[in-house]
Amino acid sequence: MGDKPAIPRSPHRTADPWFVRYALVGMTLAIVGVLIGVPLAAVFSYAFANGLGAYWGNLVNNADTRHAIFLTMVVAPVAVALNVVFGIAAAWVIARFRFPGRSILTTLIDLPFSVSPVVAGLLFVLIFGMNAPLGEWLREHGYRVIFAPPGIVLATAFVTFPFVARELIPMMEAVGPEEELAARSLGASGWQLFWRITLPNIKWGLLYGVILCNARAMGEFGAVYVVSGRIGGQTDTIPIQVQKLFDTPGPNGLPAAFALASVLTLLALVTLIAKVLIEPKLRGVDADAAVMPIREEATG
Amino acid sequence: MQGVSRRALPGFGLGLGYTIFYLSILVLLPLAACAWKAASLGPREFLAAVWSERAQAAYTLTFSVAAMAAVANVFLGLIVAWSLVRYSFPGKRLVDALVDVPLALPTAVAGLVYATLYMNNGWLGQFLVPLGIAAAYTKLGIVLVLIFTGFPFVVRTVQPVLADLDAEVEEAASVLGASRWQTFRRVLLPTLIPPAITGFALAFARGLGEYGSVIFISSNMPFQTEIAPVLIVSRLEEFAYAEAAAIAVALLAISFAVLALINVLERWSQRHG
């Protein structure tokens, strides 16, 4: 957002004195450096403290760590796929039609942003867990949800479902229905309309939403912590395993925790680079959709 | 944007049906289950669970650390947003990109690295602990990680408003004889307050529910460094599901109140912005 063309203004009347400028820039560098730069550098420094071999060993020699990586690679894509289907359906309905309850639906989509992840996890324990009628019924029929991968998928999907929908709604609204109406009047079927017109129009927003959703899904901690039961080698995801390694007594726990954390950090950095690359493509389309950006930025 | 007639475009029924189905399974049903479970306690037991001394201590801590971090973020965010919009300096684009890191970095990683950095022998702790500034396993540490997780909000709400400000207003003020400081205080600051408040509320809401980063850096001791989500987890681990649900209902009520407040503030700042 910071690279808008500078407002032309006469430098003498509205420029800040040099010492104010230097002080504020210095403080900015210090703030971002201490809060973000140093921790990022520290993740990789601690991870590689004992050399590349030890780093790799920390990632692949521990069976629980290997399983955590595997589980996260399975759970996150499933949750993202569920949320893509939901995001497209919700955005189509909200951006293209007016109906009673539309604003309630929009508010509901924001809900996970204001629910503590722990509470989110608890909700699923209460419905699918022990002593819950639905959970008991499912267990009698051989399905385990809580303390098993399905529960982790549900909790992850809950925490991340706004991301795709929130990207798509302003984008579809900005594109407008004209092309779709034209295609319809020329006899296109519903699916032709979707694959040939709607999807190409929203593809960058969709990709952006998927990337944000995936980053959040792979890193989700609180909700997974509650529903997974933290069974080593079975229901631990990468973030939970990081915490277990951190709590491991002895000198080996911390480097191993940082090695695994560096994988997630790398994912976050890739996400941000993708964001920087995709954002200009988004701006071309929704330059006029000025209602959403503040919240969108803040929550994305 | 205008709505389209339901006959002009297909997919209204399918889209709405699926949306409602998905939200029912993922949101409405679980919320109902939580309310049901909490209601299974009688009024007296409910109150005992929600308002025990330990719970009160947890709410007080959660509220105060989230508020402190959000206030700190208003000041830090204003400084950073101002520098990013008004000045050019080497590394500006990198700094701008780094502001988003807390949104993308998993909270567990943040907690892990902050806890390690501020320990006695950590990069920063080795200098700070001898000065009496102990962040690891203390309340200060919780505030620090919450400043980290909430950092982007104020920057990202203030930045666009600051970038869209008319240069003419400032020039007019200075032509009319206002000093630079007067211009800032009387002309610029009033415009920046609404987005800063929105950013504050978002950071505060985020801080209230934060769990992953906090449990690493806090000692999670009841009455001292136990935040409300940690209390819910420990009730769960005691298999006291109804009590956990009751505290969750209290926390949800607070979150919804904050959410409503954010919406009101946004409407207010759009009118005054």
Coordinates of C-alpha atoms in Angstrom, one line a residue:
Chain A
M1 CA 0.0 0.0 0.0
G2 CA 2.9 2.3 0.6
D3 CA 4.0 2.8 -3.0
K4 CA 1.2 5.1 -4.2
P5 CA 2.5 8.0 -6.2
A6 CA 3.7 10.6 -3.8
I7 CA 1.4 13.6 -3.5
P8 CA 3.1 16.6 -5.1
R9 CA 3.5 19.2 -2.4
S10 CA 5.7 22.1 -2.0
P11 CA 8.6 20.8 0.1
H12 CA 9.2 23.9 2.2
R13 CA 5.8 24.5 3.7
T14 CA 4.8 20.9 4.6
A15 CA 8.1 19.1 5.0
D16 CA 9.1 18.0 8.4
P17 CA 12.3 19.3 9.9
W18 CA 15.3 17.1 9.2
F19 CA 15.7 15.9 12.8
V20 CA 12.0 14.8 12.9
R21 CA 12.5 12.9 9.7
Y22 CA 15.7 11.2 10.9
A23 CA 14.2 10.4 14.3
L24 CA 11.0 8.9 12.8
V25 CA 12.8 6.9 10.2
G26 CA 15.3 5.7 12.8
M27 CA 12.4 4.7 15.1
T28 CA 10.7 2.9 12.3
L29 CA 13.8 0.9 11.4
A30 CA 14.3 0.1 15.1
I31 CA 10.6 -0.9 15.7
V32 CA 10.4 -3.2 12.6
G33 CA 13.9 -4.5 13.2
V34 CA 13.4 -5.5 16.8
L35 CA 9.8 -6.7 16.4
I36 CA 10.2 -8.5 13.1
G37 CA 13.7 -8.5 11.6
V38 CA 15.6 -9.9 14.6
P39 CA 13.1 -12.7 15.3
L40 CA 13.2 -13.7 11.6
A41 CA 17.0 -13.8 11.6
A42 CA 17.0 -15.7 14.9
V43 CA 14.7 -18.5 13.6
F44 CA 17.2 -19.4 10.9
S45 CA 20.3 -18.7 13.1
Y46 CA 19.1 -21.0 15.8
A47 CA 17.9 -23.6 13.3
F48 CA 21.3 -23.8 11.6
A49 CA 23.3 -23.3 14.8
N50 CA 24.8 -26.8 14.6
G51 CA 25.3 -26.8 10.9
L52 CA 23.4 -28.0 7.9
G53 CA 23.7 -31.7 8.7
A54 CA 22.3 -31.3 12.1
Y55 CA 19.5 -29.1 10.7
W56 CA 18.5 -31.8 8.2
G57 CA 18.8 -34.5 10.8
N58 CA 16.4 -32.6 13.1
L59 CA 13.9 -32.6 10.3
V60 CA 14.1 -36.2 9.0
N61 CA 15.4 -38.4 11.9
N62 CA 12.6 -37.9 14.3
A63 CA 9.6 -40.1 13.3
D64 CA 7.1 -37.8 15.1
T65 CA 8.5 -34.8 13.3
R66 CA 8.2 -36.6 9.9
H67 CA 4.6 -37.6 10.7
A68 CA 3.8 -34.0 11.8
I69 CA 5.1 -32.7 8.4
F70 CA 3.1 -35.4 6.6
L71 CA -0.1 -34.6 8.5
T72 CA 0.1 -30.9 7.9
M73 CA 0.7 -31.5 4.2
V74 CA -2.5 -33.5 4.2
V75 CA -4.8 -31.5 6.5
A76 CA -4.0 -28.0 5.1
P77 CA -4.8 -28.8 1.4
V78 CA -8.1 -30.5 2.4
A79 CA -9.1 -27.5 4.5
V80 CA -8.1 -25.1 1.8
A81 CA -10.0 -27.1 -0.9
L82 CA -13.2 -27.0 1.3
N83 CA -12.8 -23.3 1.8
V84 CA -12.3 -22.6 -1.9
V85 CA -15.6 -24.3 -2.8
F86 CA -17.3 -22.4 0.0
G87 CA -15.6 -19.1 -0.9
I88 CA -16.7 -19.3 -4.5
A89 CA -20.3 -20.2 -3.6
A90 CA -20.5 -17.5 -1.0
A91 CA -18.9 -14.8 -3.1
W92 CA -21.2 -15.6 -6.1
V93 CA -24.3 -15.3 -3.9
I94 CA -23.2 -12.2 -2.0
A95 CA -21.7 -10.3 -4.9
R96 CA -24.3 -11.1 -7.5
F97 CA -27.6 -11.1 -5.7
R98 CA -29.6 -9.2 -3.2
F99 CA -31.6 -11.3 -0.7
P100 CA -32.9 -11.1 2.9
G101 CA -30.1 -12.1 5.3
R102 CA -27.3 -11.1 3.0
S103 CA -25.7 -8.8 5.6
I104 CA -26.0 -11.4 8.3
L105 CA -24.2 -13.8 5.9
T106 CA -21.4 -11.3 5.3
T107 CA -21.0 -10.8 9.1
L108 CA -20.9 -14.6 9.7
I109 CA -18.1 -14.9 7.2
D110 CA -16.0 -12.6 9.4
L111 CA -16.8 -14.5 12.6
P112 CA -13.6 -16.6 12.9
F113 CA -11.5 -13.4 13.0
S114 CA -13.1 -12.6 16.3
V115 CA -13.3 -16.0 17.9
S116 CA -10.3 -17.3 19.8
P117 CA -8.8 -20.3 18.1
V118 CA -9.0 -22.2 21.4
V119 CA -12.8 -21.5 21.6
A120 CA -13.0 -22.6 17.9
G121 CA -11.4 -25.9 18.8
L122 CA -13.6 -26.3 21.9
L123 CA -16.7 -25.9 19.8
F124 CA -15.8 -29.0 17.8
V125 CA -14.9 -31.0 20.9
L126 CA -18.3 -30.1 22.3
I127 CA -20.2 -31.4 19.3
F128 CA -18.0 -34.3 18.2
G129 CA -16.2 -35.3 21.3
M130 CA -16.8 -37.6 24.2
N131 CA -20.2 -37.2 25.9
A132 CA -21.6 -35.4 22.8
P133 CA -24.5 -37.3 21.3
L134 CA -23.4 -36.7 17.7
G135 CA -19.8 -37.7 18.5
E136 CA -21.0 -40.9 20.3
W137 CA -23.2 -41.8 17.3
L138 CA -20.4 -41.3 14.9
R139 CA -18.0 -43.4 17.1
E140 CA -20.5 -46.2 17.2
H141 CA -20.4 -46.3 13.4
G142 CA -16.7 -46.3 13.4
Y143 CA -15.9 -42.6 12.7
R144 CA -13.5 -40.7 15.0
V145 CA -13.6 -37.0 14.6
I146 CA -12.0 -35.6 17.7
F147 CA -8.4 -36.6 18.4
A148 CA -8.2 -37.6 14.8
P149 CA -7.5 -36.0 11.4
P150 CA -11.2 -35.2 10.5
G151 CA -11.4 -33.0 13.6
I152 CA -8.1 -31.2 12.7
V153 CA -9.5 -30.6 9.2
L154 CA -12.8 -29.1 10.6
A155 CA -11.0 -26.9 13.1
T156 CA -8.5 -25.7 10.5
A157 CA -11.4 -25.1 8.0
F158 CA -13.2 -23.0 10.6
V159 CA -10.3 -20.8 11.4
T160 CA -9.4 -20.2 7.8
F161 CA -12.8 -20.1 5.9
P162 CA -13.0 -16.3 5.7
F163 CA -9.8 -15.9 3.6
V164 CA -11.0 -17.0 0.2
A165 CA -14.5 -15.6 0.5
R166 CA -13.2 -12.2 1.7
E167 CA -10.8 -11.9 -1.3
L168 CA -13.5 -12.9 -3.8
I169 CA -16.4 -10.8 -2.7
P170 CA -14.9 -7.3 -3.4
M171 CA -13.3 -8.7 -6.5
M172 CA -16.5 -10.0 -8.0
E173 CA -18.3 -6.9 -7.0
A174 CA -15.7 -4.8 -8.8
V175 CA -15.8 -6.9 -12.0
G176 CA -19.6 -6.6 -12.2
P177 CA -22.1 -9.0 -13.7
E178 CA -22.2 -7.5 -17.3
E179 CA -20.0 -10.1 -19.0
E180 CA -21.8 -12.9 -17.3
L181 CA -25.2 -11.5 -18.3
A182 CA -24.0 -11.1 -21.8
A183 CA -22.8 -14.7 -21.9
R184 CA -26.0 -15.9 -20.4
S185 CA -28.1 -14.1 -23.0
L186 CA -26.0 -15.7 -25.7
G187 CA -27.0 -19.1 -24.3
A188 CA -24.1 -20.1 -22.1
S189 CA -24.9 -22.8 -19.5
G190 CA -24.2 -22.2 -15.9
W191 CA -20.9 -24.2 -15.9
Q192 CA -19.7 -22.6 -19.1
L193 CA -20.4 -19.3 -17.5
F194 CA -18.3 -20.2 -14.5
W195 CA -15.4 -21.8 -16.3
R196 CA -15.1 -19.3 -19.2
I197 CA -16.1 -16.0 -17.6
T198 CA -16.2 -15.9 -13.8
L199 CA -13.2 -18.0 -13.0
P200 CA -10.8 -16.2 -15.4
N201 CA -12.0 -12.9 -14.0
I202 CA -11.4 -13.8 -10.3
K203 CA -8.3 -16.1 -10.8
W204 CA -5.8 -13.7 -9.1
G205 CA -8.0 -13.0 -6.2
L206 CA -8.7 -16.7 -5.8
L207 CA -5.0 -17.5 -5.9
Y208 CA -4.3 -14.8 -3.3
G209 CA -7.0 -16.1 -1.1
V210 CA -5.7 -19.7 -1.4
I211 CA -2.2 -18.6 -0.5
L212 CA -3.3 -16.7 2.6
C213 CA -5.7 -19.5 3.6
N214 CA -3.0 -22.1 3.2
A215 CA -0.4 -20.1 5.2
R216 CA -2.9 -19.8 8.0
A217 CA -4.0 -23.4 7.7
M218 CA -0.5 -24.8 8.0
G219 CA 0.3 -22.6 10.9
E220 CA -2.9 -23.0 12.9
F221 CA -2.1 -23.8 16.6
G222 CA -4.8 -23.1 19.1
A223 CA -7.7 -24.8 17.4
V224 CA -5.7 -27.8 16.4
Y225 CA -4.2 -28.0 19.9
V226 CA -7.6 -28.5 21.4
V227 CA -9.1 -30.9 18.9
S228 CA -6.1 -33.1 18.1
G229 CA -5.4 -34.5 21.6
R230 CA -1.7 -34.1 20.7
I231 CA -1.0 -37.7 20.2
G232 CA 2.7 -37.9 19.2
G233 CA 3.2 -39.5 15.7
Q234 CA -0.6 -39.5 15.1
T235 CA -2.4 -36.2 15.5
D236 CA 0.4 -33.7 15.9
T237 CA 0.7 -31.1 13.1
I238 CA 3.9 -29.1 12.5
P239 CA 3.1 -26.2 15.0
I240 CA 2.1 -28.6 17.7
Q241 CA 5.3 -30.6 17.2
V242 CA 7.3 -27.4 17.4
Q243 CA 5.8 -26.8 20.8
K244 CA 6.5 -30.3 22.0
L245 CA 10.1 -30.1 20.8
F246 CA 10.4 -26.7 22.6
D247 CA 9.2 -28.4 25.8
T248 CA 11.6 -31.3 25.4
P249 CA 14.2 -31.2 28.2
G250 CA 17.9 -31.4 27.2
P251 CA 20.0 -29.6 24.6
N252 CA 18.4 -31.2 21.5
G253 CA 14.9 -29.9 21.8
L254 CA 15.5 -26.3 21.0
P255 CA 17.5 -26.7 17.8
A256 CA 14.9 -29.3 16.6
A257 CA 12.1 -26.9 17.4
F258 CA 13.8 -24.2 15.4
A259 CA 14.5 -26.5 12.5
L260 CA 10.9 -27.3 12.2
A261 CA 9.8 -23.7 12.8
S262 CA 12.1 -22.6 10.0
V263 CA 10.0 -24.6 7.6
L264 CA 6.9 -22.7 8.7
T265 CA 8.9 -19.4 8.5
L266 CA 10.0 -20.2 5.0
L267 CA 6.3 -20.8 4.1
A268 CA 5.4 -17.4 5.6
L269 CA 8.1 -15.7 3.6
V270 CA 7.0 -17.4 0.4
T271 CA 3.4 -16.3 1.2
L272 CA 4.5 -12.7 1.6
I273 CA 6.6 -12.7 -1.7
A274 CA 3.5 -14.1 -3.5
K275 CA 1.5 -11.4 -1.9
V276 CA 3.8 -8.7 -3.2
L277 CA 3.8 -10.3 -6.7
I278 CA 0.0 -10.8 -6.9
E279 CA -1.2 -7.5 -5.3
P280 CA -0.5 -5.3 -8.4
K281 CA -2.6 -7.7 -10.5
L282 CA -5.4 -7.3 -8.0
R283 CA -5.3 -3.6 -7.8
G284 CA -6.0 -3.3 -11.5
V285 CA -9.4 -4.8 -11.0
D286 CA -10.7 -3.6 -7.7
A287 CA -9.3 -0.1 -7.6
D288 CA -12.9 1.1 -7.2
A289 CA -13.9 -1.3 -4.5
A290 CA -12.9 1.2 -1.8
V291 CA -15.2 -0.1 0.9
M292 CA -13.4 -3.3 1.8
P293 CA -9.6 -2.6 1.7
I294 CA -9.2 -1.4 5.3
R295 CA -10.6 -4.5 6.9
E296 CA -9.2 -6.7 4.1
E297 CA -5.7 -5.6 4.8
A298 CA -6.1 -5.8 8.5
T299 CA -7.4 -9.3 8.5
G300 CA -5.6 -10.7 5.6
Chain B
M1 CA -23.0 -2.8 -7.0
Q2 CA -26.5 -3.5 -8.0
G3 CA -28.0 -6.9 -7.4
V4 CA -29.0 -9.1 -10.4
S5 CA -32.4 -10.6 -10.9
R6 CA -32.3 -14.2 -9.7
R7 CA -33.5 -15.3 -13.1
A8 CA -30.8 -13.5 -15.1
L9 CA -27.9 -15.4 -13.6
P10 CA -27.9 -19.1 -12.5
G11 CA -26.6 -20.6 -9.3
F12 CA -28.4 -18.6 -6.7
G13 CA -30.2 -21.5 -5.1
L14 CA -27.1 -23.8 -5.3
G15 CA -24.7 -21.2 -4.1
L16 CA -26.9 -20.0 -1.2
G17 CA -27.8 -23.6 -0.3
Y18 CA -24.2 -24.7 -0.1
T19 CA -23.1 -21.6 1.7
I20 CA -25.8 -22.1 4.4
F21 CA -25.0 -25.8 4.6
Y22 CA -21.3 -25.2 5.1
L23 CA -21.8 -22.4 7.6
S24 CA -24.3 -24.6 9.5
I25 CA -21.9 -27.5 9.9
L26 CA -18.8 -25.3 10.6
V27 CA -20.3 -22.5 12.6
L28 CA -23.9 -22.6 13.7
L29 CA -24.1 -26.2 14.8
P30 CA -20.9 -25.9 16.9
L31 CA -22.1 -22.6 18.4
A32 CA -25.4 -24.2 19.3
A33 CA -23.6 -27.2 20.9
C34 CA -21.5 -24.8 23.0
A35 CA -24.5 -22.8 24.2
W36 CA -26.3 -26.1 24.9
K37 CA -23.4 -27.5 26.9
A38 CA -23.0 -24.2 28.9
A39 CA -26.8 -24.2 29.5
S40 CA -26.5 -27.7 31.0
L41 CA -25.0 -26.0 34.0
G42 CA -27.6 -24.4 36.3
P43 CA -27.4 -20.6 36.6
R44 CA -25.4 -20.9 39.9
E45 CA -22.9 -23.4 38.5
F46 CA -22.6 -21.3 35.3
L47 CA -21.8 -18.3 37.4
A48 CA -19.3 -20.3 39.5
A49 CA -17.5 -21.4 36.4
V50 CA -17.5 -18.1 34.6
W51 CA -16.8 -15.9 37.6
S52 CA -14.5 -18.0 39.8
E53 CA -11.5 -16.1 41.2
R54 CA -9.2 -17.9 38.9
A55 CA -11.4 -17.0 35.9
Q56 CA -11.5 -13.4 37.0
A57 CA -7.8 -13.2 37.3
A58 CA -7.5 -14.7 33.8
Y59 CA -10.0 -12.2 32.3
T60 CA -8.2 -9.3 34.0
L61 CA -4.9 -10.4 32.6
T62 CA -6.2 -11.1 29.1
F63 CA -7.9 -7.7 29.0
S64 CA -5.0 -5.8 30.4
V65 CA -2.3 -7.4 28.2
A66 CA -4.4 -7.1 25.1
A67 CA -5.1 -3.4 25.8
M68 CA -1.5 -2.6 26.6
A69 CA -0.3 -4.3 23.5
A70 CA -3.0 -2.5 21.4
V71 CA -2.1 0.9 22.9
A72 CA 1.6 0.3 22.2
N73 CA 0.7 -0.7 18.6
V74 CA -1.2 2.6 18.1
F75 CA 2.0 4.6 18.8
L76 CA 4.3 2.2 17.0
G77 CA 1.9 1.9 14.1
L78 CA 1.5 5.7 13.7
I79 CA 5.3 6.2 13.6
V80 CA 5.8 3.4 11.1
A81 CA 2.9 4.4 8.9
W82 CA 4.0 8.0 8.9
S83 CA 7.6 7.1 7.9
L84 CA 6.4 4.7 5.2
V85 CA 4.0 7.2 3.6
R86 CA 5.9 10.5 4.0
Y87 CA 9.6 9.7 3.7
S88 CA 11.8 7.8 1.4
F89 CA 14.7 5.9 2.9
P90 CA 16.8 3.0 2.0
G91 CA 15.1 -0.4 2.6
K92 CA 11.6 1.2 2.7
R93 CA 10.1 -1.4 0.4
L94 CA 11.5 -4.2 2.6
V95 CA 10.3 -2.6 5.8
D96 CA 6.8 -2.2 4.2
A97 CA 6.8 -5.9 3.3
L98 CA 8.1 -6.9 6.7
V99 CA 5.1 -5.2 8.4
D100 CA 2.9 -8.1 7.1
V101 CA 5.1 -10.8 8.6
P102 CA 3.0 -11.2 11.7
L103 CA -0.1 -12.0 9.6
A104 CA 1.7 -14.8 7.7
L105 CA 4.0 -16.2 10.4
P106 CA 2.4 -19.0 12.5
T107 CA 1.9 -17.9 16.0
A108 CA 3.7 -20.9 17.4
V109 CA 6.9 -19.7 15.6
A110 CA 6.4 -16.2 17.0
G111 CA 6.1 -17.6 20.5
L112 CA 9.0 -19.9 20.1
V113 CA 11.4 -17.3 18.8
Y114 CA 10.3 -14.5 21.2
A115 CA 10.6 -16.9 24.2
T116 CA 14.1 -17.9 23.1
L117 CA 15.3 -14.3 22.3
Y118 CA 14.3 -12.9 25.7
M119 CA 15.6 -15.8 27.9
N120 CA 18.6 -15.2 30.1
N121 CA 21.0 -16.5 27.4
G122 CA 19.0 -15.3 24.4
W123 CA 20.1 -12.7 21.9
L124 CA 18.2 -9.9 23.6
G125 CA 17.7 -11.4 27.0
Q126 CA 21.5 -11.4 27.8
F127 CA 21.4 -7.6 27.7
L128 CA 17.9 -7.0 29.1
V129 CA 17.8 -9.5 32.0
P130 CA 20.8 -8.0 33.8
L131 CA 19.0 -4.6 33.6
G132 CA 16.0 -6.2 35.3
I133 CA 13.9 -6.5 32.2
A134 CA 12.8 -10.1 32.2
A135 CA 10.3 -10.9 29.4
A136 CA 10.5 -14.7 29.2
Y137 CA 7.8 -16.3 31.4
T138 CA 6.4 -13.0 32.5
K139 CA 3.5 -10.6 31.8
L140 CA 5.9 -8.4 29.9
G141 CA 6.6 -11.2 27.5
I142 CA 2.9 -11.8 26.9
V143 CA 2.5 -8.1 26.0
L144 CA 5.5 -8.3 23.7
V145 CA 4.2 -11.2 21.6
L146 CA 0.8 -9.5 21.5
I147 CA 2.5 -6.4 20.1
F148 CA 4.0 -8.6 17.5
T149 CA 0.8 -10.4 16.5
G150 CA -1.2 -7.1 16.4
F151 CA 1.5 -4.9 14.9
P152 CA 0.2 -4.8 11.2
F153 CA -3.3 -3.6 12.1
V154 CA -2.7 0.0 13.0
V155 CA 0.0 0.4 10.3
R156 CA -2.4 -1.0 7.6
T157 CA -5.4 1.0 8.7
V158 CA -3.6 4.4 9.0
Q159 CA -1.3 4.0 5.9
P160 CA -4.0 4.4 3.2
V161 CA -5.7 7.3 5.0
L162 CA -2.4 9.1 5.3
A163 CA -1.6 8.5 1.7
D164 CA -4.9 9.9 0.5
L165 CA -4.6 13.1 2.6
D166 CA -4.9 16.2 0.5
A167 CA -1.6 18.1 0.5
E168 CA -3.6 21.3 0.0
V169 CA -5.1 21.1 3.5
E170 CA -1.6 21.0 5.0
E171 CA -0.4 23.8 2.8
A172 CA -3.4 25.9 3.6
A173 CA -2.7 25.5 7.3
S174 CA 0.9 26.5 6.9
V175 CA 0.1 29.4 4.6
L176 CA -2.3 30.6 7.3
G177 CA 0.6 30.7 9.7
A178 CA 0.3 27.4 11.6
S179 CA 3.6 25.8 12.7
R180 CA 4.4 22.3 11.5
W181 CA 3.5 21.0 15.0
Q182 CA 0.2 22.9 15.0
T183 CA -0.6 21.5 11.5
F184 CA 0.0 18.0 12.7
R185 CA -2.0 18.3 15.9
R186 CA -4.9 20.3 14.6
V187 CA -5.2 19.2 10.9
L188 CA -3.5 15.8 10.5
L189 CA -4.1 14.1 13.8
P190 CA -7.9 14.4 13.8
T191 CA -8.0 12.6 10.4
L192 CA -5.7 9.8 11.6
I193 CA -7.6 9.1 14.8
P194 CA -10.5 7.1 13.3
P195 CA -8.3 4.6 11.4
A196 CA -6.0 4.4 14.4
I197 CA -9.0 3.5 16.6
T198 CA -10.1 0.8 14.1
G199 CA -6.5 -0.5 14.1
F200 CA -6.5 -0.5 17.9
A201 CA -9.8 -2.4 18.0
L202 CA -8.5 -5.0 15.5
A203 CA -5.3 -5.5 17.4
F204 CA -7.2 -5.7 20.7
A205 CA -9.6 -8.3 19.4
R206 CA -6.7 -10.3 18.1
G207 CA -4.9 -10.0 21.4
L208 CA -8.0 -11.2 23.4
G209 CA -8.1 -14.6 21.6
E210 CA -4.4 -15.2 21.0
Y211 CA -3.1 -18.5 22.3
G212 CA -0.3 -20.0 20.2
S213 CA 2.4 -17.4 20.8
V214 CA 1.4 -16.7 24.4
I215 CA 1.8 -20.2 25.8
F216 CA 5.5 -20.3 24.7
I217 CA 6.5 -17.1 26.4
S218 CA 4.2 -17.2 29.4
S219 CA 4.7 -19.5 32.4
N220 CA 0.9 -20.0 32.3
M221 CA 0.6 -19.9 36.1
P222 CA -3.0 -19.5 37.5
F223 CA -3.6 -16.1 39.0
Q224 CA -0.4 -14.8 37.5
T225 CA 0.3 -15.4 33.9
E226 CA -2.7 -17.5 32.9
I227 CA -4.8 -15.9 30.1
A228 CA -8.4 -16.9 29.5
P229 CA -7.8 -19.3 26.5
V230 CA -5.2 -21.2 28.6
L231 CA -7.8 -21.5 31.4
I232 CA -10.2 -23.0 28.9
V233 CA -7.6 -25.6 27.8
S234 CA -6.9 -26.6 31.4
R235 CA -10.6 -27.0 32.2
L236 CA -10.8 -29.2 29.1
E237 CA -7.8 -31.3 30.3
E238 CA -9.7 -31.8 33.5
F239 CA -12.6 -33.1 31.4
A240 CA -14.7 -30.2 32.8
Y241 CA -16.4 -29.7 29.5
A242 CA -19.4 -27.7 30.7
E243 CA -17.2 -25.3 32.7
A244 CA -14.9 -24.9 29.6
A245 CA -18.0 -24.1 27.5
A246 CA -19.2 -21.6 30.1
I247 CA -15.9 -19.7 29.9
A248 CA -16.0 -19.9 26.1
V249 CA -19.5 -18.4 26.1
A250 CA -18.2 -15.5 28.2
L251 CA -15.2 -15.1 25.8
L252 CA -17.4 -15.3 22.8
A253 CA -19.7 -12.6 24.2
I254 CA -16.7 -10.3 24.7
S255 CA -15.4 -11.0 21.1
F256 CA -18.8 -10.3 19.6
A257 CA -19.1 -7.0 21.5
V258 CA -15.6 -6.0 20.2
L259 CA -16.7 -7.1 16.7
A260 CA -19.8 -4.9 16.9
L261 CA -17.7 -2.1 18.2
I262 CA -15.3 -2.4 15.2
N263 CA -18.2 -2.2 12.8
V264 CA -19.6 0.9 14.5
L265 CA -16.2 2.5 14.5
E266 CA -15.7 1.7 10.8
R267 CA -19.0 3.3 9.9
W268 CA -18.1 6.2 12.0
S269 CA -14.6 6.6 10.5
Q270 CA -16.0 6.3 7.0
R271 CA -18.3 9.2 7.7
H272 CA -15.6 11.3 9.3
G273 CA -12.7 10.1 7.3

